[in-house]
Protein backbone atom coordinates (compact mmCIF):
# COMPACT_ATOMS: atom_id res chain seq x y z
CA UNK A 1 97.43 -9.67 -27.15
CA UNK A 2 96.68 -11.25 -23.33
CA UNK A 3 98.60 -7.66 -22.31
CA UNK A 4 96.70 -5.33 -24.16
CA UNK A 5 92.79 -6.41 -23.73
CA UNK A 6 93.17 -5.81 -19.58
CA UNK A 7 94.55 -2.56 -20.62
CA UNK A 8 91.31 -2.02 -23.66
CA UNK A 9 88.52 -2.88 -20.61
CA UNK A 10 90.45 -0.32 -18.39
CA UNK A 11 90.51 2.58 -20.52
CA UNK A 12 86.46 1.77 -21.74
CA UNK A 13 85.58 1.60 -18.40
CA UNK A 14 87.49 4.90 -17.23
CA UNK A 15 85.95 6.66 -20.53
CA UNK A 16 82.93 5.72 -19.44
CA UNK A 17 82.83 7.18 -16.54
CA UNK A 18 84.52 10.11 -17.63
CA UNK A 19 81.35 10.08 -19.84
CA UNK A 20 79.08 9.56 -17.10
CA UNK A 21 80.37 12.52 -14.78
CA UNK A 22 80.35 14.72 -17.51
CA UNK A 23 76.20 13.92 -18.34
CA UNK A 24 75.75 14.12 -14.72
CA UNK A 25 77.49 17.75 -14.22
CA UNK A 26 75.91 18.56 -17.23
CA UNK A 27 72.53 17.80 -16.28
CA UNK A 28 72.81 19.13 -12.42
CA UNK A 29 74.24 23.24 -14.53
CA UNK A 30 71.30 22.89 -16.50
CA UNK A 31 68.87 22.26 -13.91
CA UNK A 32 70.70 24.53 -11.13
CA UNK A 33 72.98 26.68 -13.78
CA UNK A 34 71.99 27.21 -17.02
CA UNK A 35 69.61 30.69 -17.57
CA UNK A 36 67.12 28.41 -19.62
CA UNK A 37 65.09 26.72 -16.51
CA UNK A 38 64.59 29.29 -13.94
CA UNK A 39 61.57 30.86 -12.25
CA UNK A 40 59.95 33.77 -14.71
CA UNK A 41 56.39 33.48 -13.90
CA UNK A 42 54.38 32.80 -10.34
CA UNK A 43 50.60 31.60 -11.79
CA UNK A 44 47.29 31.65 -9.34
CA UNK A 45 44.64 29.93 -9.91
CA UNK A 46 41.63 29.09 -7.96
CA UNK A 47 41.32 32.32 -6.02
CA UNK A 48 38.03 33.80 -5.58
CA UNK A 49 37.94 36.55 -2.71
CA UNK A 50 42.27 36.56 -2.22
CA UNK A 51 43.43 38.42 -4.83
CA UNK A 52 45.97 37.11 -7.24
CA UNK A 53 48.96 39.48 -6.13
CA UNK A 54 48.31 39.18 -3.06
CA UNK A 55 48.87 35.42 -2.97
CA UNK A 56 52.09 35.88 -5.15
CA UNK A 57 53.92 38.21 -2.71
CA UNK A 58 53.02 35.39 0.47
CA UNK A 59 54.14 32.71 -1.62
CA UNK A 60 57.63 34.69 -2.22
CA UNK A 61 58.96 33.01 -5.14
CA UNK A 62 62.05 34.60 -6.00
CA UNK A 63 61.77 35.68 -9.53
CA UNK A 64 65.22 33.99 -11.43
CA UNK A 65 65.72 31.28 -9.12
CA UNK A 66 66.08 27.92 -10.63
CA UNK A 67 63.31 25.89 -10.71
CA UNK A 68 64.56 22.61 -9.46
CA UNK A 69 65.26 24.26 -6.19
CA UNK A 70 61.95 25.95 -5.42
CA UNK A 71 61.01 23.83 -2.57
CA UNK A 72 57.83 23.96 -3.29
CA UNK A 73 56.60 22.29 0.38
CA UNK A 74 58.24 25.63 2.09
CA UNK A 75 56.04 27.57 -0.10
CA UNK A 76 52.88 25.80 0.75
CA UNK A 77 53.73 26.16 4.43
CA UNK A 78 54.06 30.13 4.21
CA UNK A 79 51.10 30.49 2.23
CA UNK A 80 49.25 28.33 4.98
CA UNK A 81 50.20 30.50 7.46
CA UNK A 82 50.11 33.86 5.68
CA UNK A 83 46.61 33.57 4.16
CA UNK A 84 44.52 31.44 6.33
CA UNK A 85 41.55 31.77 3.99
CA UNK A 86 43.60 29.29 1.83
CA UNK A 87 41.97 25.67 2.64
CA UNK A 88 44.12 23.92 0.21
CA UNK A 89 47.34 24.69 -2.21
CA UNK A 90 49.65 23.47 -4.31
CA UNK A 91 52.55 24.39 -5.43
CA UNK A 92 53.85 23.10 -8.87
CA UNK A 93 56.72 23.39 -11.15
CA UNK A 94 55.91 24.43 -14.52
CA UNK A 95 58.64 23.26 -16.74
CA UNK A 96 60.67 25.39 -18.16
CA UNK A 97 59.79 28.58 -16.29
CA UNK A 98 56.84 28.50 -14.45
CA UNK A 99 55.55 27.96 -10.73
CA UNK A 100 51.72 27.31 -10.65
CA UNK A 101 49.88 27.72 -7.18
CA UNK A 102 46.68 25.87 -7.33
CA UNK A 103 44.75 27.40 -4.61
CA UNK A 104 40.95 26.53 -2.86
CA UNK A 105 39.89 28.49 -0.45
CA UNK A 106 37.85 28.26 2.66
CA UNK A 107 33.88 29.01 2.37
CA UNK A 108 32.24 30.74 5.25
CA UNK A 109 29.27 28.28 6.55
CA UNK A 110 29.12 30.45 9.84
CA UNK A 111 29.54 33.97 10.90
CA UNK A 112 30.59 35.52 14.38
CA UNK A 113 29.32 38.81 15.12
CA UNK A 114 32.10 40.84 17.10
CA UNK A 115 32.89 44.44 17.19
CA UNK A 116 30.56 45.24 14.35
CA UNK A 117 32.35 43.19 12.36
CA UNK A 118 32.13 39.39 11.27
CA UNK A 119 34.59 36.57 11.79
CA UNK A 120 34.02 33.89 8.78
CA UNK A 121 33.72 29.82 10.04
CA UNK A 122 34.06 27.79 7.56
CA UNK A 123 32.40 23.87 7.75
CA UNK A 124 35.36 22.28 9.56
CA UNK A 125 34.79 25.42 12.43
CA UNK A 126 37.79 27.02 12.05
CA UNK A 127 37.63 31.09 12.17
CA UNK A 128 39.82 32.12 9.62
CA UNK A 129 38.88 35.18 8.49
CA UNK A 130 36.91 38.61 9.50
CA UNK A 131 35.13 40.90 7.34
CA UNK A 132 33.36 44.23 7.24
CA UNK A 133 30.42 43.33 6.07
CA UNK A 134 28.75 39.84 5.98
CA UNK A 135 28.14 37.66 3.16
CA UNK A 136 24.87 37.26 2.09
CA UNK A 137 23.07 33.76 2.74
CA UNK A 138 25.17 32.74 5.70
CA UNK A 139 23.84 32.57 9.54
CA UNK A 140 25.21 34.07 12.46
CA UNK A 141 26.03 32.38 15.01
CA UNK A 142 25.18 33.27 18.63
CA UNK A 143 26.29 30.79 21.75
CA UNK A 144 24.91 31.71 25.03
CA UNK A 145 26.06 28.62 26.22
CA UNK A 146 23.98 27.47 30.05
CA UNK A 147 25.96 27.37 32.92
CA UNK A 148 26.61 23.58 33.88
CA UNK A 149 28.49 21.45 35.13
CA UNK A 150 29.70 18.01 35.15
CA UNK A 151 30.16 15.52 31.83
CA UNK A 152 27.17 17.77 30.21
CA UNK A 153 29.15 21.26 29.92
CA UNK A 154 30.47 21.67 26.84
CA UNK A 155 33.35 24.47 25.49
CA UNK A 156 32.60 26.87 22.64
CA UNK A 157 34.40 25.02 20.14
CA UNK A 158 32.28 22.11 20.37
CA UNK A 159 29.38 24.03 20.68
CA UNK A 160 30.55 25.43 17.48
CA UNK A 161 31.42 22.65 15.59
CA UNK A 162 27.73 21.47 16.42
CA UNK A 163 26.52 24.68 15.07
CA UNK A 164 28.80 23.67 11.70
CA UNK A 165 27.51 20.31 12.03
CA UNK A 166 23.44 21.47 11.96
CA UNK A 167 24.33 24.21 9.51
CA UNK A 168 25.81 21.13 6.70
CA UNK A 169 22.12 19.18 7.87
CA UNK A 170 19.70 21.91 7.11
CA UNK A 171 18.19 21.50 3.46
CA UNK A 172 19.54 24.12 1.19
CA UNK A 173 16.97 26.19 0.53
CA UNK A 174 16.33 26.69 4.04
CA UNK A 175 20.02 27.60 5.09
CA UNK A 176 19.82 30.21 2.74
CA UNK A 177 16.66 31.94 4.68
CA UNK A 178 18.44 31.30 7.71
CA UNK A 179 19.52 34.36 9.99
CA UNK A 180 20.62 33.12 12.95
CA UNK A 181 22.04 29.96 14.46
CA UNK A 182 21.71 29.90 18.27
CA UNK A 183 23.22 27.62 20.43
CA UNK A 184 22.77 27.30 24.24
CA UNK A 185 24.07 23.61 24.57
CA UNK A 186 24.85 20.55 22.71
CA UNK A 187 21.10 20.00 22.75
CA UNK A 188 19.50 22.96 22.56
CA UNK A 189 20.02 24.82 18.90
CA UNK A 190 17.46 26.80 17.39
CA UNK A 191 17.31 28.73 13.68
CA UNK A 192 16.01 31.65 13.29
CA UNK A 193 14.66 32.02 9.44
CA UNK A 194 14.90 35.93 7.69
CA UNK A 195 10.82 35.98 7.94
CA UNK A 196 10.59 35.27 11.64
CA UNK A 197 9.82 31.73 12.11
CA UNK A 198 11.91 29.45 13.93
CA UNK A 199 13.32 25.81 14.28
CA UNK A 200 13.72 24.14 17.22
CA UNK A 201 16.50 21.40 15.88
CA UNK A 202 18.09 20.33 19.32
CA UNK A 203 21.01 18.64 19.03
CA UNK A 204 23.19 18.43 16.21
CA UNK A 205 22.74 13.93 16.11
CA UNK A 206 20.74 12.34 13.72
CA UNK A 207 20.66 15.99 10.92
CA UNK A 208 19.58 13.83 7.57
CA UNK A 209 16.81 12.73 9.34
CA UNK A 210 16.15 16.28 10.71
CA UNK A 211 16.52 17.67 7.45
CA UNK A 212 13.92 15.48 5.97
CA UNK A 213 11.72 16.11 8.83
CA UNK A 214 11.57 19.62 8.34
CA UNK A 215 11.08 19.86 4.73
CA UNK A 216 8.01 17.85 5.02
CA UNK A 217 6.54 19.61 7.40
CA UNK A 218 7.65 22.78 6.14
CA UNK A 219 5.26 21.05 2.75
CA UNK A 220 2.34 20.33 5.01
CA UNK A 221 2.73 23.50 6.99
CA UNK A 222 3.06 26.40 5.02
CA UNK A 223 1.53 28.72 7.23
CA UNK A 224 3.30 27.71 10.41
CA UNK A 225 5.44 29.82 12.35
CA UNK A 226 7.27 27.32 14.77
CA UNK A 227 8.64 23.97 13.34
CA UNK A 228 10.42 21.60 16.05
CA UNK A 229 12.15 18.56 14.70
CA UNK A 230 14.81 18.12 17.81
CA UNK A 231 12.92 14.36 17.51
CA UNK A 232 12.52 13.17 14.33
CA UNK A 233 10.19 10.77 14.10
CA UNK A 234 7.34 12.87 16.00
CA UNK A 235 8.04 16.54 14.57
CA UNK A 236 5.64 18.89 15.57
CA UNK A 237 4.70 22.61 14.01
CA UNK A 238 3.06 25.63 15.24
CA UNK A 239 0.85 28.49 13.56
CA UNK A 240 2.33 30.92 17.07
């Protein structure tokens, strides 16, 4: 009896993992084998100006290929690069068959003007796209930056990152009405409103208080032409 239960625990424990190599191999051909869990359908959702196809054919999913090997960070990466209008993305497995790409995509807050055509900035002041025509309801941004020198000079991405910065301070209804952003320093930015009149906003430090500046006087001062807020707490307005 002594003889036989060494020889009992030996064969359990080789059946068992007989049993557990089996489960295992079976369970990697189904993920990586089987014709029941791989890739029939790329999904897109969030696109608004990309169009769906379009998105499908950066993302190169190989139709057929099993799902558990998608690497799904690869495909985020080429779609990053491929379609820079693409802010955000995700790429998910949708079990059995699927791949999902969950996409948000940048929003123009500025527009440069170049060759008759217009290169979209969206609010973290990257330039990530150009179109044909511009979008209604966002300003253009001119720099004609002043020639300094020193500590005070300033390149044009700052300058227009300030412009971004001034463009997310303005209240809404005024961006909207807003033609033309121009910058000639960190300290010197002026809009120029659809109707004519202008804002004198300076620099792009202290924009909620700005913003509330302006509305109020734009309230008290309906008939005014030239609003400067560049300090907030003494805002001025002009009729000329």
């Amino acid at each position: 009896m002594t003889g036989r239960l060494p020889r009992l625990r030996v064969r359990t424990v080789v059946l068992s993992a007989v049993a557990v190599v089996v489960l295992v191999g079976g369970g990697v051909w189904v993920l990586y084998g089987s014709p029941w869990l791989r890739v029939q359908k790329v999904g897109v959702s969030g696109v608004e100006v990309l169009d769906a196809d379009e998105v499908r054919t950066a993302a190169a999913v190989p139709l057929g290929t099993p799902l558990a090997s998608v690497d799904t960070d690869e495909v985020e990466t080429r779609l990053g690069r491929l379609l820079p209008r693409i802010d955000r993305i995700e790429v998910v497995r949708s079990w059995p068959r699927g791949i999902g790409l969950k996409i948000v995509e940048r929003k123009p807050v500025l527009l440069v003007e170049k060759g008759g055509k217009f290169i979209e900035v969206d609010e973290g002041a990257v330039r990530f796209a150009t179109v044909d025509r511009a979008p209604s309801g966002i300003p253009v941004l001119e720099l004609t930056p002043r020639r300094t020198v020193g500590p005070q000079r300033f390149a044009g991405e700052e300058l227009t990152l300030a412009a971004v910065d001034v463009v997310a301070a303005v209240p809404t209804p005024v961006v909207g009405r807003t033609r033309t952003v121009k910058v000639r320093s960190y300290d010197s930015i002026t809009l120029e409103l659809a109707d004519g009149r202008t804002v004198d906003w300076g620099s792009s430090e202290r924009g909620e208080e700005k913003g509330a500046a302006l509305t109020a006087l734009m309230k008290a001062a309906p008939k005014a032409r030239h609003f400067d807020v560049s300090v907030p707490t003494a805002p001025a307005s002009a009729v000329s």
